[in-house]
Amino acid sequence: MAIDVDEQQRYFHLTAGESSYVFQVIEEGYLAHWYWGPAIRPVGQVDRREMLIPRPFAPSVVPDHEWLSMDTLPQEFPGWGRGDYREPALRVRDSKGNRIVDLRFAGYEVMQGWPGPEGLPHLIAPSDGECQTLAVRLNDPVIRLDAILYYSVAHNLNAVIRWVRLENRGSDRVTLERALSASVDLPYGAWQFVQLTGHWGRERHVESGLLRGGVHRVESVRGTSSHQAQPFLAIAEEGVSETFGAVRAMNLVYSGNFLAIAQGDSYGGVRLGIGIHDDTFEWVLEPGEFFETPQAVLVYADHGLQQMSHVFHELYRKSLGSHGWRGRNRPIVLNSWEAMYFRVNHQDVVQLAKVAADVGIEVVVIDDGWFGDRRDDRRSLGDWVSNPEKFPRGIKGVADDLHALGLKCGLWVEPEMVSRESRLYQEHPEWCLGIPDRSLSEGRHQLVLDLSNPQVVDWMVEWLGRLIEETGIDYVKWDMNRHLSEVGSPVWPPSRQGEVYHRYVLGLYRVLEALTGRYPEVLFEGCSGGGGRFDPGMLYYTPQIWTSDNSDAIDRLAIQYGTSLLYPVETMTAHVSAVPNHQVGRVTPLSTRGWVAFSANLGYELDLRKLSRQELDEIRQQIRFYRQMRDLVQHGTFYRLASPWRDNSAGWMFVASGAQEALVIWINQWAEVSGPIRWLRLRGLDPTQDYRVVDVTQFDFGRELGIWGGDRLMGQGLAWRFDRDFQAKAWYLRTREFHEGERQ
Ligand code: GLA
């Protein structure tokens, strides 16, 4: 059973794969968190009551229970104001202006399957295992607010999915000031944090350090999850590595402002919390109204970051994704942006597409520049009609020509934005986010549409649906090129202005839900100036995301490596681009650019017409080989082997078919004179099997190097001496018995 309840002791014992999560209803109906760690059997007592000793300056809620202080009790969903001086999960304001909330146990229910919060992306129960949900109802009898805590688990996955529903059951208004999705109190230990940070062009670099006293926060108040932060925070055993150390990680299924906290408490413990950021959030609950938080995914891994990643990858592959594309192979794309920028037109796109079709590309995406008077980034956002000079036969005409070449057609849109210089802005200036009497800041010369306004949402669903149907496009690249400022909306009263940030995200999800539901065959790619909104919320609708506007192969090593901490490689689009690279001017070999993009969801973004015959042949070969390897890369198990920060090289491998085959990719950074011979120790193989090792660096089954034992490949590794900057090396391994059919 994934969920065991001891009625007598009022214990709740969740078994999530190889982990357990335990809490209990204690005196006065409080919910005490006892355990989150390696799996334990649901027998006997697991409590940490020995920790509940009276502490100086820790007020007790009940006079003769000095030990029962909210300040020392490990809790499941701490409220503000009853003597817990740590970060609360819930803070409210009642109709009298008081802010105390005091939640006690009021019942529970165990159900099959995984329910999800209304209007928000959520994880779908995988079909191959027992999936259960525990719902625990808490109640504050004074303000008559109920909180239902949801915990979903699958018996074979080390993840607990948490979210909360808050119901106003009284007759007065309650305003939510903070409503996190999950909170967990961990006991004393030497903890290290792991997080992903960055900025435009440098997303999701791994950062780690010792956790100290005080509050460690990872957050975004930019209106999106952002380039700068990732809605993720892990607390790990000191010295954590890919294969060592207990890790407890949280990731929020949400695309707006978020807050993740790790707070060292006075006694060496840590409180974790994750949810919507309260600096930009308030929600009014009138009598009878409810609010549901996004889901937080809690992952426990006993053996380091690799295991943590495998849990996230498996969960997101199986359970994230609303319609159509979950689990399907992703096509090979050519994007026009770095090839033509704003100068796209029918003739050039079709010329380029002919070369693309010839080398094996599957989708051509017409990026920015196709609509209105869009000759630069100063105008036309909002006027989503193709430019008749650039596209005399419209987008339908170019889509027809691409289809005739055997290609699919993709189109760039940035629906959430409007340029001042546009018909839309002239007609509907009130459709922008804004605050009366304040001027509006511009980002990339554009303003943000008010997605908290249902009229704007309906308009967006309508024009995008019409565009898809009239043009016959197969692929939509959904961009979002600025962060929010002056956030307010004329459609909501003053008391609800604090809701607009979250209502914006809900509006966005409504549009995406409608479109992906109506057009399940259309593949939506997410983008926000590259990877500025790369989160599980967006991945639910856009199963792949443009990982970064930085297409330089060497910078991409760190970006893709960091992103892989949480997300499977097929979610990351990666394009081979021109040299010198447009962002950093670096010149890297075509094969290296190929291998870096090959390590994710392969695509191209350069003017193929300008390449030599030899370069085109090489690209043709890359694509042919990727097609042979696509299911291994896009569905295999991913192992990070060498870190771009630590090792002067980056290495990883994909393992599939029950460890019968693997692909190893290793990229050098800086050449060293008389440098060492390096060893790359492999992982995930079968130590008892013998593997044929083939050098596939040239994107073909070039040279068989020999037959080596899995034990040796993992114990000692593969050796190479890189002697040039940015060199790439790749090997394909398969067991003697494995007949890979189409691979060779
Ligand atoms: C953003 C995207 C790019 C490209 C441009 C077009 O920067 O990340 O890939 O689509 O917009 O303006």
Tab-separated table of N, CA and C in Angstrom, residues 64-146:
chain	number	residue	atom	x	y	z
A	64	ASP	N	-0.793	23.749	30.267
A	64	ASP	CA	-0.109	22.654	30.969
A	64	ASP	C	0.669	21.740	30.022
A	65	HIS	N	0.909	22.164	28.818
A	65	HIS	CA	1.710	21.396	27.848
A	65	HIS	C	2.930	22.236	27.450
A	66	GLU	N	3.854	22.460	28.360
A	66	GLU	CA	4.981	23.348	28.034
A	66	GLU	C	5.759	22.866	26.816
A	67	TRP	N	5.724	21.571	26.590
A	67	TRP	CA	6.467	20.993	25.466
A	67	TRP	C	5.779	21.253	24.123
A	68	LEU	N	4.486	21.664	24.174
A	68	LEU	CA	3.753	21.819	22.915
A	68	LEU	C	3.843	23.267	22.437
A	69	SER	N	4.984	23.558	21.835
A	69	SER	CA	5.178	24.906	21.306
A	69	SER	C	5.227	24.835	19.792
A	70	MET	N	4.523	25.738	19.170
A	70	MET	CA	4.566	25.775	17.705
A	70	MET	C	5.979	26.097	17.217
A	71	ASP	N	6.778	26.697	18.099
A	71	ASP	CA	8.127	27.095	17.691
A	71	ASP	C	9.078	25.912	17.597
A	72	THR	N	8.741	24.815	18.251
A	72	THR	CA	9.636	23.659	18.204
A	72	THR	C	8.996	22.440	17.549
A	73	LEU	N	7.692	22.486	17.371
A	73	LEU	CA	7.001	21.324	16.783
A	73	LEU	C	7.326	21.222	15.288
A	74	PRO	N	7.806	20.040	14.838
A	74	PRO	CA	7.949	19.865	13.390
A	74	PRO	C	6.558	19.730	12.773
A	75	GLN	N	6.238	20.565	11.791
A	75	GLN	CA	4.852	20.635	11.329
A	75	GLN	C	4.706	20.323	9.842
A	76	GLU	N	3.453	20.113	9.452
A	76	GLU	CA	3.130	19.849	8.052
A	76	GLU	C	2.702	21.104	7.305
A	77	PHE	N	1.982	21.983	8.000
A	77	PHE	CA	1.469	23.163	7.310
A	77	PHE	C	1.331	24.299	8.327
A	78	PRO	N	2.480	24.877	8.730
A	78	PRO	CA	2.474	25.838	9.833
A	78	PRO	C	1.757	27.144	9.500
A	79	GLY	N	0.944	27.573	10.444
A	79	GLY	CA	0.260	28.858	10.285
A	79	GLY	C	0.981	29.943	11.069
A	80	TRP	N	0.649	31.167	10.786
A	80	TRP	CA	1.330	32.300	11.398
A	80	TRP	C	0.594	32.747	12.666
A	81	GLY	N	1.359	33.108	13.701
A	81	GLY	CA	0.755	33.861	14.794
A	81	GLY	C	0.556	33.139	16.108
A	82	ARG	N	0.881	31.834	16.179
A	82	ARG	CA	0.672	31.098	17.430
A	82	ARG	C	2.001	30.725	18.090
A	83	GLY	N	2.981	31.609	17.926
A	83	GLY	CA	4.243	31.377	18.622
A	83	GLY	C	5.238	30.548	17.834
A	84	ASP	N	5.000	30.361	16.544
A	84	ASP	CA	6.011	29.750	15.675
A	84	ASP	C	6.700	30.913	14.979
A	85	TYR	N	7.975	31.089	15.294
A	85	TYR	CA	8.674	32.259	14.769
A	85	TYR	C	9.411	31.960	13.470
A	86	ARG	N	9.177	30.768	12.962
A	86	ARG	CA	9.793	30.406	11.680
A	86	ARG	C	8.877	30.843	10.536
A	87	GLU	N	9.321	30.545	9.303
A	87	GLU	CA	8.538	30.931	8.120
A	87	GLU	C	7.239	30.127	8.079
A	88	PRO	N	6.104	30.797	7.993
A	88	PRO	CA	4.843	30.050	7.936
A	88	PRO	C	4.556	29.562	6.518
A	89	ALA	N	3.677	28.560	6.432
A	89	ALA	CA	3.169	28.161	5.116
A	89	ALA	C	1.900	28.943	4.811
A	90	LEU	N	1.242	29.385	5.881
A	90	LEU	CA	-0.035	30.081	5.700
A	90	LEU	C	-0.093	31.319	6.585
A	91	ARG	N	-0.471	32.428	5.956
A	91	ARG	CA	-0.710	33.658	6.723
A	91	ARG	C	-1.973	34.287	6.138
A	92	VAL	N	-2.862	34.718	6.998
A	92	VAL	CA	-4.149	35.234	6.511
A	92	VAL	C	-4.439	36.577	7.198
A	93	ARG	N	-5.473	37.240	6.752
A	93	ARG	CA	-5.992	38.431	7.448
A	93	ARG	C	-7.499	38.241	7.512
A	94	ASP	N	-8.038	38.249	8.719
A	94	ASP	CA	-9.482	38.035	8.791
A	94	ASP	C	-10.218	39.363	8.706
A	95	SER	N	-11.545	39.313	8.796
A	95	SER	CA	-12.332	40.531	8.547
A	95	SER	C	-12.129	41.577	9.642
A	96	LYS	N	-11.569	41.150	10.786
A	96	LYS	CA	-11.318	42.124	11.867
A	96	LYS	C	-9.889	42.663	11.812
A	97	GLY	N	-9.146	42.191	10.856
A	97	GLY	CA	-7.770	42.671	10.720
A	97	GLY	C	-6.762	41.801	11.443
A	98	ASN	N	-7.203	40.700	12.085
A	98	ASN	CA	-6.261	39.806	12.773
A	98	ASN	C	-5.609	38.859	11.772
A	99	ARG	N	-4.410	38.399	12.120
A	99	ARG	CA	-3.673	37.608	11.131
A	99	ARG	C	-3.358	36.200	11.613
A	100	ILE	N	-3.921	35.842	12.748
A	100	ILE	CA	-3.600	34.523	13.291
A	100	ILE	C	-4.369	33.429	12.567
A	101	VAL	N	-3.703	32.319	12.356
A	101	VAL	CA	-4.407	31.150	11.837
A	101	VAL	C	-3.907	29.935	12.617
A	102	ASP	N	-4.826	29.079	13.034
A	102	ASP	CA	-4.487	27.972	13.920
A	102	ASP	C	-5.249	26.735	13.444
A	103	LEU	N	-4.584	25.865	12.725
A	103	LEU	CA	-5.259	24.755	12.054
A	103	LEU	C	-5.129	23.459	12.857
A	104	ARG	N	-6.254	22.776	13.035
A	104	ARG	CA	-6.258	21.489	13.762
A	104	ARG	C	-6.932	20.432	12.884
A	105	PHE	N	-6.576	19.201	13.193
A	105	PHE	CA	-7.067	18.055	12.413
A	105	PHE	C	-8.596	17.965	12.444
A	106	ALA	N	-9.170	17.709	11.266
A	106	ALA	CA	-10.632	17.592	11.208
A	106	ALA	C	-11.083	16.395	10.380
A	107	GLY	N	-10.158	15.553	9.952
A	107	GLY	CA	-10.568	14.362	9.195
A	107	GLY	C	-9.614	14.072	8.044
A	108	TYR	N	-9.804	12.910	7.440
A	108	TYR	CA	-8.950	12.553	6.301
A	108	TYR	C	-9.695	11.618	5.366
A	109	GLU	N	-9.104	11.458	4.190
A	109	GLU	CA	-9.693	10.570	3.186
A	109	GLU	C	-8.544	10.019	2.354
A	110	VAL	N	-8.624	8.736	2.007
A	110	VAL	CA	-7.631	8.163	1.085
A	110	VAL	C	-8.359	7.864	-0.211
A	111	MET	N	-7.796	8.311	-1.320
A	111	MET	CA	-8.463	8.045	-2.601
A	111	MET	C	-7.499	7.444	-3.608
A	112	GLN	N	-8.059	6.774	-4.593
A	112	GLN	CA	-7.237	6.235	-5.676
A	112	GLN	C	-6.969	7.358	-6.667
A	113	GLY	N	-5.808	7.309	-7.313
A	113	GLY	CA	-5.496	8.305	-8.343
A	113	GLY	C	-4.956	9.596	-7.756
A	114	TRP	N	-4.669	10.538	-8.635
A	114	TRP	CA	-4.080	11.820	-8.233
A	114	TRP	C	-4.981	12.969	-8.674
A	115	PRO	N	-5.744	13.560	-7.763
A	115	PRO	CA	-6.481	14.753	-8.164
A	115	PRO	C	-5.521	15.926	-8.322
A	116	GLY	N	-5.947	16.963	-9.021
A	116	GLY	CA	-5.063	18.130	-9.199
A	116	GLY	C	-5.813	19.409	-8.937
A	117	PRO	N	-5.082	20.485	-8.660
A	117	PRO	CA	-5.731	21.774	-8.395
A	117	PRO	C	-6.415	22.318	-9.648
A	118	GLU	N	-7.522	22.982	-9.423
A	118	GLU	CA	-8.338	23.463	-10.535
A	118	GLU	C	-7.632	24.578	-11.314
A	119	GLY	N	-7.652	24.465	-12.626
A	119	GLY	CA	-7.107	25.530	-13.472
A	119	GLY	C	-5.600	25.586	-13.520
A	120	LEU	N	-4.951	24.620	-12.886
A	120	LEU	CA	-3.489	24.632	-12.858
A	120	LEU	C	-2.956	23.336	-13.464
A	121	PRO	N	-1.785	23.396	-14.097
A	121	PRO	CA	-1.177	22.165	-14.597
A	121	PRO	C	-0.857	21.243	-13.429
A	122	HIS	N	-0.970	19.961	-13.655
A	122	HIS	CA	-0.730	19.034	-12.546
A	122	HIS	C	-0.262	17.694	-13.075
A	123	LEU	N	0.273	16.892	-12.189
A	123	LEU	CA	0.805	15.596	-12.601
A	123	LEU	C	-0.322	14.586	-12.727
A	124	ILE	N	-0.217	13.801	-13.766
A	124	ILE	CA	-1.271	12.825	-14.054
A	124	ILE	C	-0.773	11.466	-13.565
A	125	ALA	N	-1.643	10.739	-12.832
A	125	ALA	CA	-1.204	9.469	-12.239
A	125	ALA	C	-0.712	8.515	-13.324
A	126	PRO	N	0.520	8.003	-13.201
A	126	PRO	CA	1.005	7.068	-14.207
A	126	PRO	C	0.176	5.786	-14.195
A	127	SER	N	0.100	5.152	-15.346
A	127	SER	CA	-0.797	3.997	-15.466
A	127	SER	C	-0.152	2.715	-14.944
A	128	ASP	N	1.181	2.738	-14.733
A	128	ASP	CA	1.856	1.472	-14.441
A	128	ASP	C	2.110	1.234	-12.964
A	129	GLY	N	1.348	1.817	-12.090
A	129	GLY	CA	1.611	1.554	-10.676
A	129	GLY	C	0.440	1.970	-9.835
A	130	GLU	N	0.533	1.611	-8.566
A	130	GLU	CA	-0.537	1.978	-7.656
A	130	GLU	C	-0.373	3.446	-7.271
A	131	CYS	N	-1.379	4.253	-7.539
A	131	CYS	CA	-1.298	5.688	-7.260
A	131	CYS	C	-2.414	6.069	-6.308
A	132	GLN	N	-2.043	6.653	-5.188
A	132	GLN	CA	-3.049	7.025	-4.200
A	132	GLN	C	-2.838	8.450	-3.725
A	133	THR	N	-3.892	9.002	-3.160
A	133	THR	CA	-3.807	10.348	-2.599
A	133	THR	C	-4.429	10.348	-1.212
A	134	LEU	N	-3.729	11.003	-0.302
A	134	LEU	CA	-4.269	11.223	1.034
A	134	LEU	C	-4.675	12.694	1.125
A	135	ALA	N	-5.897	12.934	1.565
A	135	ALA	CA	-6.343	14.312	1.772
A	135	ALA	C	-6.622	14.483	3.259
A	136	VAL	N	-5.915	15.393	3.898
A	136	VAL	CA	-6.096	15.628	5.332
A	136	VAL	C	-6.752	16.992	5.516
A	137	ARG	N	-7.862	16.988	6.204
A	137	ARG	CA	-8.575	18.258	6.415
A	137	ARG	C	-8.194	18.864	7.762
A	138	LEU	N	-7.813	20.123	7.724
A	138	LEU	CA	-7.522	20.876	8.943
A	138	LEU	C	-8.531	22.017	9.018
A	139	ASN	N	-8.734	22.502	10.229
A	139	ASN	CA	-9.753	23.535	10.362
A	139	ASN	C	-9.377	24.526	11.461
A	140	ASP	N	-9.597	25.798	11.178
A	140	ASP	CA	-9.463	26.821	12.213
A	140	ASP	C	-10.878	27.220	12.617
A	141	PRO	N	-11.323	26.826	13.845
A	141	PRO	CA	-12.724	27.064	14.217
A	141	PRO	C	-13.052	28.533	14.426
A	142	VAL	N	-12.040	29.370	14.647
A	142	VAL	CA	-12.342	30.778	14.917
A	142	VAL	C	-12.656	31.531	13.621
A	143	ILE	N	-11.758	31.436	12.657
A	143	ILE	CA	-12.048	32.152	11.403
A	143	ILE	C	-12.771	31.252	10.395
A	144	ARG	N	-12.964	30.016	10.778
A	144	ARG	CA	-13.699	29.030	9.972
A	144	ARG	C	-13.089	28.880	8.580
A	145	LEU	N	-11.789	28.685	8.615
A	145	LEU	CA	-11.046	28.403	7.384
A	145	LEU	C	-10.616	26.944	7.435
A	146	ASP	N	-10.857	26.214	6.363
A	146	ASP	CA	-10.381	24.829	6.261
A	146	ASP	C	-9.201	24.767	5.303
